[in-house]
DNA sequence: AACCTTCCCAACCGCTCGATA
DNA sequence: GTATCGAGCGGTTGGGAAGGT
């Protein structure tokens, strides 16, 4: 602490030191402070909120914690097939506009969708030895994975799934219509070396002979299932 | 059991944008 | 016109958990 004649001069610094900002994982106590403050005062003005709530955190950190974790609307748990389908479709339209995509997935945060994309989708693109933004991968997604997801959703729907008939029909329309990605400028990464001709993928062969005609009861529904089953067959480069 | 690798996700960082003075 | 500030966005990283050897 500050002593002697310097105390007046350094008082402001001392206050700042006392308010030394915390970083890293949030504690339960911090969460409670933030929840209590937001529930009684609302959110916004995050920097002053952090200060008023007695949190030694930046406003930015408080905002992130609230939006991604503490908010009552936040949903947790596995991404459902419907959500996967939506993410694929919306990403094909908007690219890495995570917050925009998240708007269409109630309860999911942009951070969660971004993490999902990076950890799952990009991983599988890597397994297939192609770029996640390449047309090759997009074709795999559109012609192989999406139809399978839709079958899954439809199957679930028939036994009380989450989509109404009209919602499913909307999804079907969206996905079967070509996405304007390349025109929209979102697809900057893949325009130099993309192959427009899907024959490079061996898609015809796939459609004619391999998994396309398989018994759907094989339960290759999730992305993991799908890539586990086809990664060995579909390789690029 | 111990060590190593991979996966996943919460959190941070840097940047941009819009509002306001 | 421009400086400042708060908010939001997308990219990246650190570390714990899980799985493999």
PDB file of C-alpha atoms (C1' of nucleotides) in Angstrom:
ATOM      1  CA  UNK A   1       0.000   0.000   0.000  1.00  0.00           C
ATOM      2  CA  UNK A   2       0.981   3.632  -0.397  1.00  0.00           C
ATOM      3  CA  UNK A   3       2.531   5.382   2.578  1.00  0.00           C
ATOM      4  CA  UNK A   4       3.848   8.809   3.506  1.00  0.00           C
ATOM      5  CA  UNK A   5       3.689  11.975   1.366  1.00  0.00           C
ATOM      6  CA  UNK A   6       3.168  10.106  -1.825  1.00  0.00           C
ATOM      7  CA  UNK A   7      -0.279   8.995  -0.792  1.00  0.00           C
ATOM      8  CA  UNK A   8      -2.120  11.975  -2.220  1.00  0.00           C
ATOM      9  CA  UNK A   9      -0.180  11.925  -5.447  1.00  0.00           C
ATOM     10  CA  UNK A  10      -0.597   8.232  -5.966  1.00  0.00           C
ATOM     11  CA  UNK A  11      -4.109   7.827  -4.636  1.00  0.00           C
ATOM     12  CA  UNK A  12      -5.650   7.325  -8.041  1.00  0.00           C
ATOM     13  CA  UNK A  13      -3.085   4.701  -8.931  1.00  0.00           C
ATOM     14  CA  UNK A  14      -3.788   2.928  -5.660  1.00  0.00           C
ATOM     15  CA  UNK A  15      -7.470   2.735  -6.449  1.00  0.00           C
ATOM     16  CA  UNK A  16      -6.638   1.267  -9.815  1.00  0.00           C
ATOM     17  CA  UNK A  17      -4.327  -1.228  -8.185  1.00  0.00           C
ATOM     18  CA  UNK A  18      -7.008  -2.197  -5.713  1.00  0.00           C
ATOM     19  CA  UNK A  19      -9.356  -2.703  -8.585  1.00  0.00           C
ATOM     20  CA  UNK A  20      -6.829  -4.880 -10.372  1.00  0.00           C
ATOM     21  CA  UNK A  21      -8.733  -6.691 -13.040  1.00  0.00           C
ATOM     22  CA  UNK A  22      -9.289 -10.378 -12.830  1.00  0.00           C
ATOM     23  CA  UNK A  23      -8.917 -12.634 -15.820  1.00  0.00           C
ATOM     24  CA  UNK A  24      -9.491 -16.267 -16.581  1.00  0.00           C
ATOM     25  CA  UNK A  25     -12.320 -18.533 -15.527  1.00  0.00           C
ATOM     26  CA  UNK A  26     -15.239 -17.029 -13.646  1.00  0.00           C
ATOM     27  CA  UNK A  27     -15.968 -18.105 -10.096  1.00  0.00           C
ATOM     28  CA  UNK A  28     -19.424 -18.935  -8.753  1.00  0.00           C
ATOM     29  CA  UNK A  29     -19.352 -15.772  -6.659  1.00  0.00           C
ATOM     30  CA  UNK A  30     -18.653 -13.623  -9.691  1.00  0.00           C
ATOM     31  CA  UNK A  31     -21.450 -15.312 -11.605  1.00  0.00           C
ATOM     32  CA  UNK A  32     -23.874 -14.629  -8.762  1.00  0.00           C
ATOM     33  CA  UNK A  33     -22.815 -10.998  -8.575  1.00  0.00           C
ATOM     34  CA  UNK A  34     -23.351 -10.556 -12.283  1.00  0.00           C
ATOM     35  CA  UNK A  35     -26.683 -12.384 -12.379  1.00  0.00           C
ATOM     36  CA  UNK A  36     -28.008 -10.432  -9.410  1.00  0.00           C
ATOM     37  CA  UNK A  37     -26.923  -7.133 -10.830  1.00  0.00           C
ATOM     38  CA  UNK A  38     -28.325  -7.757 -14.285  1.00  0.00           C
ATOM     39  CA  UNK A  39     -31.608  -9.094 -12.952  1.00  0.00           C
ATOM     40  CA  UNK A  40     -32.191  -5.997 -10.867  1.00  0.00           C
ATOM     41  CA  UNK A  41     -30.658  -3.341 -13.115  1.00  0.00           C
ATOM     42  CA  UNK A  42     -30.676  -4.843 -16.591  1.00  0.00           C
ATOM     43  CA  UNK A  43     -27.665  -5.092 -18.852  1.00  0.00           C
ATOM     44  CA  UNK A  44     -25.828  -2.684 -21.130  1.00  0.00           C
ATOM     45  CA  UNK A  45     -23.150  -0.122 -20.275  1.00  0.00           C
ATOM     46  CA  UNK A  46     -20.953  -3.069 -19.433  1.00  0.00           C
ATOM     47  CA  UNK A  47     -17.957  -1.150 -18.133  1.00  0.00           C
ATOM     48  CA  UNK A  48     -19.938   0.747 -15.541  1.00  0.00           C
ATOM     49  CA  UNK A  49     -22.005  -2.345 -14.842  1.00  0.00           C
ATOM     50  CA  UNK A  50     -18.834  -4.256 -14.000  1.00  0.00           C
ATOM     51  CA  UNK A  51     -17.786  -1.514 -11.634  1.00  0.00           C
ATOM     52  CA  UNK A  52     -21.183  -1.036  -9.999  1.00  0.00           C
ATOM     53  CA  UNK A  53     -21.666  -4.759  -9.534  1.00  0.00           C
ATOM     54  CA  UNK A  54     -18.335  -4.907  -7.723  1.00  0.00           C
ATOM     55  CA  UNK A  55     -16.792  -7.161 -10.317  1.00  0.00           C
ATOM     56  CA  UNK A  56     -13.078  -6.826 -10.949  1.00  0.00           C
ATOM     57  CA  UNK A  57     -13.615  -7.618 -14.587  1.00  0.00           C
ATOM     58  CA  UNK A  58     -13.663  -5.649 -17.781  1.00  0.00           C
ATOM     59  CA  UNK A  59     -17.032  -4.758 -19.193  1.00  0.00           C
ATOM     60  CA  UNK A  60     -16.143  -6.859 -22.157  1.00  0.00           C
ATOM     61  CA  UNK A  61     -15.564  -9.891 -19.994  1.00  0.00           C
ATOM     62  CA  UNK A  62     -18.873  -9.363 -18.180  1.00  0.00           C
ATOM     63  CA  UNK A  63     -20.760  -9.008 -21.425  1.00  0.00           C
ATOM     64  CA  UNK A  64     -19.249 -12.182 -22.812  1.00  0.00           C
ATOM     65  CA  UNK A  65     -19.943 -14.136 -19.658  1.00  0.00           C
ATOM     66  CA  UNK A  66     -23.545 -12.986 -19.613  1.00  0.00           C
ATOM     67  CA  UNK A  67     -24.276 -13.542 -23.274  1.00  0.00           C
ATOM     68  CA  UNK A  68     -22.521 -16.862 -23.642  1.00  0.00           C
ATOM     69  CA  UNK A  69     -23.180 -18.484 -20.332  1.00  0.00           C
ATOM     70  CA  UNK A  70     -25.372 -16.815 -17.721  1.00  0.00           C
ATOM     71  CA  UNK A  71     -28.266 -15.609 -19.834  1.00  0.00           C
ATOM     72  CA  UNK A  72     -31.382 -17.682 -18.989  1.00  0.00           C
ATOM     73  CA  UNK A  73     -32.120 -18.306 -22.660  1.00  0.00           C
ATOM     74  CA  UNK A  74     -28.792 -20.000 -23.290  1.00  0.00           C
ATOM     75  CA  UNK A  75     -29.239 -23.619 -24.292  1.00  0.00           C
ATOM     76  CA  UNK A  76     -26.629 -26.221 -23.661  1.00  0.00           C
ATOM     77  CA  UNK A  77     -26.112 -29.721 -24.872  1.00  0.00           C
ATOM     78  CA  UNK A  78     -25.507 -31.380 -28.182  1.00  0.00           C
ATOM     79  CA  UNK A  79     -26.267 -29.637 -31.424  1.00  0.00           C
ATOM     80  CA  UNK A  80     -29.332 -31.373 -32.841  1.00  0.00           C
ATOM     81  CA  UNK A  81     -29.599 -32.558 -36.457  1.00  0.00           C
ATOM     82  CA  UNK A  82     -31.981 -29.669 -37.148  1.00  0.00           C
ATOM     83  CA  UNK A  83     -29.459 -27.248 -35.772  1.00  0.00           C
ATOM     84  CA  UNK A  84     -26.645 -28.859 -37.741  1.00  0.00           C
ATOM     85  CA  UNK A  85     -28.694 -28.520 -40.881  1.00  0.00           C
ATOM     86  CA  UNK A  86     -29.432 -24.888 -40.200  1.00  0.00           C
ATOM     87  CA  UNK A  87     -25.817 -24.140 -39.428  1.00  0.00           C
ATOM     88  CA  UNK A  88     -24.712 -25.750 -42.674  1.00  0.00           C
ATOM     89  CA  UNK A  89     -27.265 -23.904 -44.699  1.00  0.00           C
ATOM     90  CA  UNK A  90     -26.749 -20.541 -43.075  1.00  0.00           C
ATOM     91  CA  UNK A  91     -22.986 -20.848 -43.200  1.00  0.00           C
ATOM     92  CA  UNK A  92     -23.166 -21.613 -46.894  1.00  0.00           C
ATOM     93  CA  UNK A  93     -25.069 -18.380 -47.339  1.00  0.00           C
ATOM     94  CA  UNK A  94     -23.308 -16.071 -44.946  1.00  0.00           C
ATOM     95  CA  UNK A  95     -19.932 -17.590 -44.260  1.00  0.00           C
ATOM     96  CA  UNK A  96     -18.435 -16.982 -40.848  1.00  0.00           C
ATOM     97  CA  UNK A  97     -21.138 -14.551 -39.760  1.00  0.00           C
ATOM     98  CA  UNK A  98     -21.579 -16.399 -36.519  1.00  0.00           C
ATOM     99  CA  UNK A  99     -23.791 -13.919 -34.768  1.00  0.00           C
ATOM    100  CA  UNK A 100     -26.084 -13.751 -37.776  1.00  0.00           C
ATOM    101  CA  UNK A 101     -26.270 -17.515 -37.874  1.00  0.00           C
ATOM    102  CA  UNK A 102     -26.881 -17.638 -34.126  1.00  0.00           C
ATOM    103  CA  UNK A 103     -29.934 -15.400 -34.522  1.00  0.00           C
ATOM    104  CA  UNK A 104     -31.634 -18.313 -36.245  1.00  0.00           C
ATOM    105  CA  UNK A 105     -30.744 -20.833 -33.564  1.00  0.00           C
ATOM    106  CA  UNK A 106     -32.609 -19.797 -30.430  1.00  0.00           C
ATOM    107  CA  UNK A 107     -30.563 -20.288 -27.307  1.00  0.00           C
ATOM    108  CA  UNK A 108     -27.337 -20.940 -29.158  1.00  0.00           C
ATOM    109  CA  UNK A 109     -24.567 -18.383 -29.016  1.00  0.00           C
ATOM    110  CA  UNK A 110     -22.305 -17.244 -31.792  1.00  0.00           C
ATOM    111  CA  UNK A 111     -19.393 -18.567 -29.785  1.00  0.00           C
ATOM    112  CA  UNK A 112     -20.947 -22.001 -29.545  1.00  0.00           C
ATOM    113  CA  UNK A 113     -21.685 -22.170 -33.255  1.00  0.00           C
ATOM    114  CA  UNK A 114     -18.217 -20.940 -34.070  1.00  0.00           C
ATOM    115  CA  UNK A 115     -16.728 -23.597 -31.807  1.00  0.00           C
ATOM    116  CA  UNK A 116     -18.937 -26.244 -33.379  1.00  0.00           C
ATOM    117  CA  UNK A 117     -17.851 -25.256 -36.837  1.00  0.00           C
ATOM    118  CA  UNK A 118     -14.187 -25.171 -35.990  1.00  0.00           C
ATOM    119  CA  UNK A 119     -14.026 -28.341 -33.961  1.00  0.00           C
ATOM    120  CA  UNK A 120     -16.374 -30.562 -35.951  1.00  0.00           C
ATOM    121  CA  UNK A 121     -16.829 -29.296 -39.452  1.00  0.00           C
ATOM    122  CA  UNK A 122     -13.291 -28.121 -40.058  1.00  0.00           C
ATOM    123  CA  UNK A 123     -11.932 -31.282 -38.530  1.00  0.00           C
ATOM    124  CA  UNK A 124     -13.820 -33.393 -41.027  1.00  0.00           C
ATOM    125  CA  UNK A 125     -12.814 -31.206 -43.924  1.00  0.00           C
ATOM    126  CA  UNK A 126      -9.276 -31.854 -42.837  1.00  0.00           C
ATOM    127  CA  UNK A 127      -9.934 -35.572 -42.756  1.00  0.00           C
ATOM    128  CA  UNK A 128     -11.077 -35.342 -46.347  1.00  0.00           C
ATOM    129  CA  UNK A 129      -7.940 -33.386 -47.163  1.00  0.00           C
ATOM    130  CA  UNK A 130      -9.841 -30.437 -48.532  1.00  0.00           C
ATOM    131  CA  UNK A 131     -10.431 -26.885 -47.436  1.00  0.00           C
ATOM    132  CA  UNK A 132     -13.615 -26.269 -45.489  1.00  0.00           C
ATOM    133  CA  UNK A 133     -14.420 -23.364 -47.815  1.00  0.00           C
ATOM    134  CA  UNK A 134     -13.702 -25.259 -50.997  1.00  0.00           C
ATOM    135  CA  UNK A 135     -16.408 -26.272 -53.410  1.00  0.00           C
ATOM    136  CA  UNK A 136     -15.353 -29.862 -52.910  1.00  0.00           C
ATOM    137  CA  UNK A 137     -16.284 -29.788 -49.294  1.00  0.00           C
ATOM    138  CA  UNK A 138     -19.433 -27.803 -49.942  1.00  0.00           C
ATOM    139  CA  UNK A 139     -20.496 -30.421 -52.450  1.00  0.00           C
ATOM    140  CA  UNK A 140     -19.861 -33.190 -49.981  1.00  0.00           C
ATOM    141  CA  UNK A 141     -21.957 -31.340 -47.467  1.00  0.00           C
ATOM    142  CA  UNK A 142     -24.741 -30.526 -49.886  1.00  0.00           C
ATOM    143  CA  UNK A 143     -25.018 -33.795 -51.728  1.00  0.00           C
ATOM    144  CA  UNK A 144     -24.057 -36.278 -49.076  1.00  0.00           C
ATOM    145  CA  UNK A 145     -24.417 -34.953 -45.600  1.00  0.00           C
ATOM    146  CA  UNK A 146     -27.413 -32.632 -45.860  1.00  0.00           C
ATOM    147  CA  UNK A 147     -29.721 -35.215 -47.460  1.00  0.00           C
ATOM    148  CA  UNK A 148     -28.807 -37.635 -44.742  1.00  0.00           C
ATOM    149  CA  UNK A 149     -29.490 -35.120 -42.036  1.00  0.00           C
ATOM    150  CA  UNK A 150     -32.810 -34.346 -43.640  1.00  0.00           C
ATOM    151  CA  UNK A 151     -33.726 -38.011 -43.659  1.00  0.00           C
ATOM    152  CA  UNK A 152     -32.878 -38.128 -40.003  1.00  0.00           C
ATOM    153  CA  UNK A 153     -34.940 -35.069 -39.208  1.00  0.00           C
ATOM    154  CA  UNK A 154     -37.853 -36.396 -41.182  1.00  0.00           C
ATOM    155  CA  UNK A 155     -37.630 -39.722 -39.408  1.00  0.00           C
ATOM    156  CA  UNK A 156     -37.531 -38.008 -36.040  1.00  0.00           C
ATOM    157  CA  UNK A 157     -40.335 -35.730 -37.065  1.00  0.00           C
ATOM    158  CA  UNK A 158     -42.616 -38.615 -37.821  1.00  0.00           C
ATOM    159  CA  UNK A 159     -42.301 -39.707 -34.216  1.00  0.00           C
ATOM    160  CA  UNK A 160     -42.811 -36.322 -32.672  1.00  0.00           C
ATOM    161  CA  UNK A 161     -39.758 -34.335 -33.678  1.00  0.00           C
ATOM    162  CA  UNK A 162     -39.315 -30.629 -33.172  1.00  0.00           C
ATOM    163  CA  UNK A 163     -40.082 -29.362 -36.662  1.00  0.00           C
ATOM    164  CA  UNK A 164     -43.577 -28.766 -37.959  1.00  0.00           C
ATOM    165  CA  UNK A 165     -44.388 -29.939 -41.446  1.00  0.00           C
ATOM    166  CA  UNK A 166     -44.177 -26.429 -42.857  1.00  0.00           C
ATOM    167  CA  UNK A 167     -40.892 -25.746 -41.093  1.00  0.00           C
ATOM    168  CA  UNK A 168     -39.454 -28.891 -42.583  1.00  0.00           C
ATOM    169  CA  UNK A 169     -40.760 -27.903 -45.973  1.00  0.00           C
ATOM    170  CA  UNK A 170     -39.102 -24.505 -45.632  1.00  0.00           C
ATOM    171  CA  UNK A 171     -35.824 -26.124 -44.748  1.00  0.00           C
ATOM    172  CA  UNK A 172     -36.091 -28.448 -47.710  1.00  0.00           C
ATOM    173  CA  UNK A 173     -36.681 -25.504 -50.020  1.00  0.00           C
ATOM    174  CA  UNK A 174     -33.790 -23.556 -48.625  1.00  0.00           C
ATOM    175  CA  UNK A 175     -31.332 -26.350 -48.941  1.00  0.00           C
ATOM    176  CA  UNK A 176     -32.338 -27.601 -52.338  1.00  0.00           C
ATOM    177  CA  UNK A 177     -31.928 -24.138 -53.835  1.00  0.00           C
ATOM    178  CA  UNK A 178     -28.391 -23.107 -54.765  1.00  0.00           C
ATOM    179  CA  UNK A 179     -26.692 -20.861 -52.268  1.00  0.00           C
ATOM    180  CA  UNK A 180     -25.429 -17.489 -53.487  1.00  0.00           C
ATOM    181  CA  UNK A 181     -22.213 -17.781 -51.585  1.00  0.00           C
ATOM    182  CA  UNK A 182     -19.665 -17.090 -54.232  1.00  0.00           C
ATOM    183  CA  UNK A 183     -21.493 -14.096 -55.585  1.00  0.00           C
ATOM    184  CA  UNK A 184     -21.914 -12.639 -52.146  1.00  0.00           C
ATOM    185  CA  UNK A 185     -18.211 -12.366 -51.477  1.00  0.00           C
ATOM    186  CA  UNK A 186     -18.396 -14.477 -48.328  1.00  0.00           C
ATOM    187  CA  UNK A 187     -16.469 -17.266 -49.902  1.00  0.00           C
ATOM    188  CA  UNK A 188     -13.191 -15.507 -50.347  1.00  0.00           C
ATOM    189  CA  UNK A 189     -11.061 -18.435 -49.326  1.00  0.00           C
ATOM    190  CA  UNK A 190     -12.086 -20.881 -51.984  1.00  0.00           C
ATOM    191  CA  UNK A 191     -12.398 -18.982 -55.205  1.00  0.00           C
ATOM    192  CA  UNK A 192      -8.908 -19.475 -56.470  1.00  0.00           C
ATOM    193  CA  UNK A 193      -8.648 -23.217 -56.586  1.00  0.00           C
ATOM    194  CA  UNK A 194     -12.149 -24.455 -56.406  1.00  0.00           C
ATOM    195  CA  UNK A 195     -13.408 -27.100 -58.724  1.00  0.00           C
ATOM    196  CA  UNK A 196     -16.815 -26.361 -60.136  1.00  0.00           C
ATOM    197  CA  UNK A 197     -17.110 -29.823 -61.594  1.00  0.00           C
ATOM    198  CA  UNK A 198     -18.397 -32.099 -58.912  1.00  0.00           C
ATOM    199  CA  UNK A 199     -17.301 -35.104 -60.933  1.00  0.00           C
ATOM    200  CA  UNK A 200     -13.943 -34.568 -59.298  1.00  0.00           C
ATOM    201  CA  UNK A 201     -15.513 -35.780 -56.126  1.00  0.00           C
ATOM    202  CA  UNK A 202     -16.603 -39.054 -57.520  1.00  0.00           C
ATOM    203  CA  UNK A 203     -20.113 -38.080 -56.544  1.00  0.00           C
ATOM    204  CA  UNK A 204     -21.679 -39.997 -59.370  1.00  0.00           C
ATOM    205  CA  UNK A 205     -19.993 -43.125 -58.193  1.00  0.00           C
ATOM    206  CA  UNK A 206     -21.095 -42.406 -54.685  1.00  0.00           C
ATOM    207  CA  UNK A 207     -24.658 -41.822 -55.768  1.00  0.00           C
ATOM    208  CA  UNK A 208     -24.754 -44.920 -57.931  1.00  0.00           C
ATOM    209  CA  UNK A 209     -22.968 -47.413 -55.911  1.00  0.00           C
ATOM    210  CA  UNK A 210     -21.943 -46.751 -52.383  1.00  0.00           C
ATOM    211  CA  UNK A 211     -23.632 -45.225 -49.418  1.00  0.00           C
ATOM    212  CA  UNK A 212     -26.249 -43.305 -51.388  1.00  0.00           C
ATOM    213  CA  UNK A 213     -28.284 -46.403 -51.912  1.00  0.00           C
ATOM    214  CA  UNK A 214     -27.573 -47.841 -48.543  1.00  0.00           C
ATOM    215  CA  UNK A 215     -30.168 -48.848 -46.105  1.00  0.00           C
ATOM    216  CA  UNK A 216     -30.809 -45.761 -44.049  1.00  0.00           C
ATOM    217  CA  UNK A 217     -31.280 -47.920 -41.026  1.00  0.00           C
ATOM    218  CA  UNK A 218     -27.536 -47.985 -40.752  1.00  0.00           C
ATOM    219  CA  UNK A 219     -27.978 -44.870 -38.657  1.00  0.00           C
ATOM    220  CA  UNK A 220     -25.242 -42.845 -40.286  1.00  0.00           C
ATOM    221  CA  UNK A 221     -26.970 -39.703 -39.231  1.00  0.00           C
ATOM    222  CA  UNK A 222     -24.559 -37.446 -37.529  1.00  0.00           C
ATOM    223  CA  UNK A 223     -21.608 -35.783 -39.113  1.00  0.00           C
ATOM    224  CA  UNK A 224     -19.319 -38.062 -37.169  1.00  0.00           C
ATOM    225  CA  UNK A 225     -21.184 -41.114 -38.404  1.00  0.00           C
ATOM    226  CA  UNK A 226     -21.169 -39.859 -41.923  1.00  0.00           C
ATOM    227  CA  UNK A 227     -17.510 -39.043 -42.109  1.00  0.00           C
ATOM    228  CA  UNK A 228     -16.514 -42.162 -40.301  1.00  0.00           C
ATOM    229  CA  UNK A 229     -18.288 -44.116 -42.981  1.00  0.00           C
ATOM    230  CA  UNK A 230     -17.190 -42.191 -46.016  1.00  0.00           C
ATOM    231  CA  UNK A 231     -13.868 -40.571 -45.237  1.00  0.00           C
ATOM    232  CA  UNK A 232     -12.063 -43.652 -46.385  1.00  0.00           C
ATOM    233  CA  UNK A 233     -13.812 -43.533 -49.747  1.00  0.00           C
ATOM    234  CA  UNK A 234     -13.918 -39.824 -50.470  1.00  0.00           C
ATOM    235  CA  UNK A 235     -10.479 -38.344 -50.679  1.00  0.00           C
ATOM    236  CA  UNK A 236      -9.322 -35.311 -52.551  1.00  0.00           C
ATOM    237  CA  UNK A 237      -6.046 -34.263 -54.155  1.00  0.00           C
TER     238      UNK A 237
ATOM    239  C1'  DA B   1      -0.504 -45.809 -12.968  1.00  0.00           C
ATOM    240  C1'  DA B   2       1.811 -42.559 -15.726  1.00  0.00           C
ATOM    241  C1'  DC B   3       2.428 -40.197 -19.618  1.00  0.00           C
ATOM    242  C1'  DC B   4       1.065 -38.328 -24.087  1.00  0.00           C
ATOM    243  C1'  DT B   5      -2.144 -36.679 -27.488  1.00  0.00           C
ATOM    244  C1'  DT B   6      -6.388 -34.912 -29.022  1.00  0.00           C
ATOM    245  C1'  DC B   7     -10.636 -32.653 -28.345  1.00  0.00           C
ATOM    246  C1'  DC B   8     -13.551 -29.160 -26.761  1.00  0.00           C
ATOM    247  C1'  DC B   9     -15.027 -24.896 -25.023  1.00  0.00           C
ATOM    248  C1'  DA B  10     -14.696 -20.699 -22.178  1.00  0.00           C
ATOM    249  C1'  DA B  11     -12.380 -16.670 -22.418  1.00  0.00           C
ATOM    250  C1'  DC B  12      -9.400 -13.265 -24.380  1.00  0.00           C
ATOM    251  C1'  DC B  13      -7.689 -10.161 -28.084  1.00  0.00           C
ATOM    252  C1'  DG B  14      -7.756  -6.982 -31.749  1.00  0.00           C
ATOM    253  C1'  DC B  15     -10.454  -4.794 -34.796  1.00  0.00           C
ATOM    254  C1'  DT B  16     -14.542  -2.330 -36.640  1.00  0.00           C
ATOM    255  C1'  DC B  17     -18.713   0.225 -36.285  1.00  0.00           C
ATOM    256  C1'  DG B  18     -22.036   3.438 -34.582  1.00  0.00           C
ATOM    257  C1'  DA B  19     -23.363   6.955 -31.345  1.00  0.00           C
ATOM    258  C1'  DT B  20     -22.320  11.066 -29.132  1.00  0.00           C
ATOM    259  C1'  DA B  21     -20.022  15.242 -27.786  1.00  0.00           C
TER     260       DA B  21
ATOM    261  C1'  DG C   1     -14.835  16.768 -39.332  1.00  0.00           C
ATOM    262  C1'  DT C   2     -12.973  14.211 -35.619  1.00  0.00           C
ATOM    263  C1'  DA C   3     -12.036  12.267 -31.087  1.00  0.00           C
ATOM    264  C1'  DT C   4     -13.762   9.207 -27.733  1.00  0.00           C
ATOM    265  C1'  DC C   5     -16.279   5.509 -25.922  1.00  0.00           C
ATOM    266  C1'  DG C   6     -19.184   1.474 -25.694  1.00  0.00           C
ATOM    267  C1'  DA C   7     -20.693  -2.511 -27.982  1.00  0.00           C
ATOM    268  C1'  DG C   8     -20.263  -6.227 -30.991  1.00  0.00           C
ATOM    269  C1'  DC C   9     -17.872  -9.406 -34.041  1.00  0.00           C
ATOM    270  C1'  DG C  10     -14.663 -12.963 -35.670  1.00  0.00           C
ATOM    271  C1'  DG C  11     -10.221 -15.146 -34.818  1.00  0.00           C
ATOM    272  C1'  DT C  12      -7.323 -17.307 -31.605  1.00  0.00           C
ATOM    273  C1'  DT C  13      -5.644 -19.447 -27.443  1.00  0.00           C
ATOM    274  C1'  DG C  14      -5.153 -21.836 -22.852  1.00  0.00           C
ATOM    275  C1'  DG C  15      -6.249 -25.375 -20.131  1.00  0.00           C
ATOM    276  C1'  DG C  16      -9.127 -29.072 -18.436  1.00  0.00           C
ATOM    277  C1'  DA C  17     -11.281 -33.483 -19.855  1.00  0.00           C
ATOM    278  C1'  DA C  18     -11.217 -37.571 -22.274  1.00  0.00           C
ATOM    279  C1'  DG C  19      -9.090 -41.094 -24.680  1.00  0.00           C
ATOM    280  C1'  DG C  20      -5.099 -43.783 -26.128  1.00  0.00           C
ATOM    281  C1'  DT C  21      -0.650 -46.131 -25.365  1.00  0.00           C
TER     282       DT C  21
END
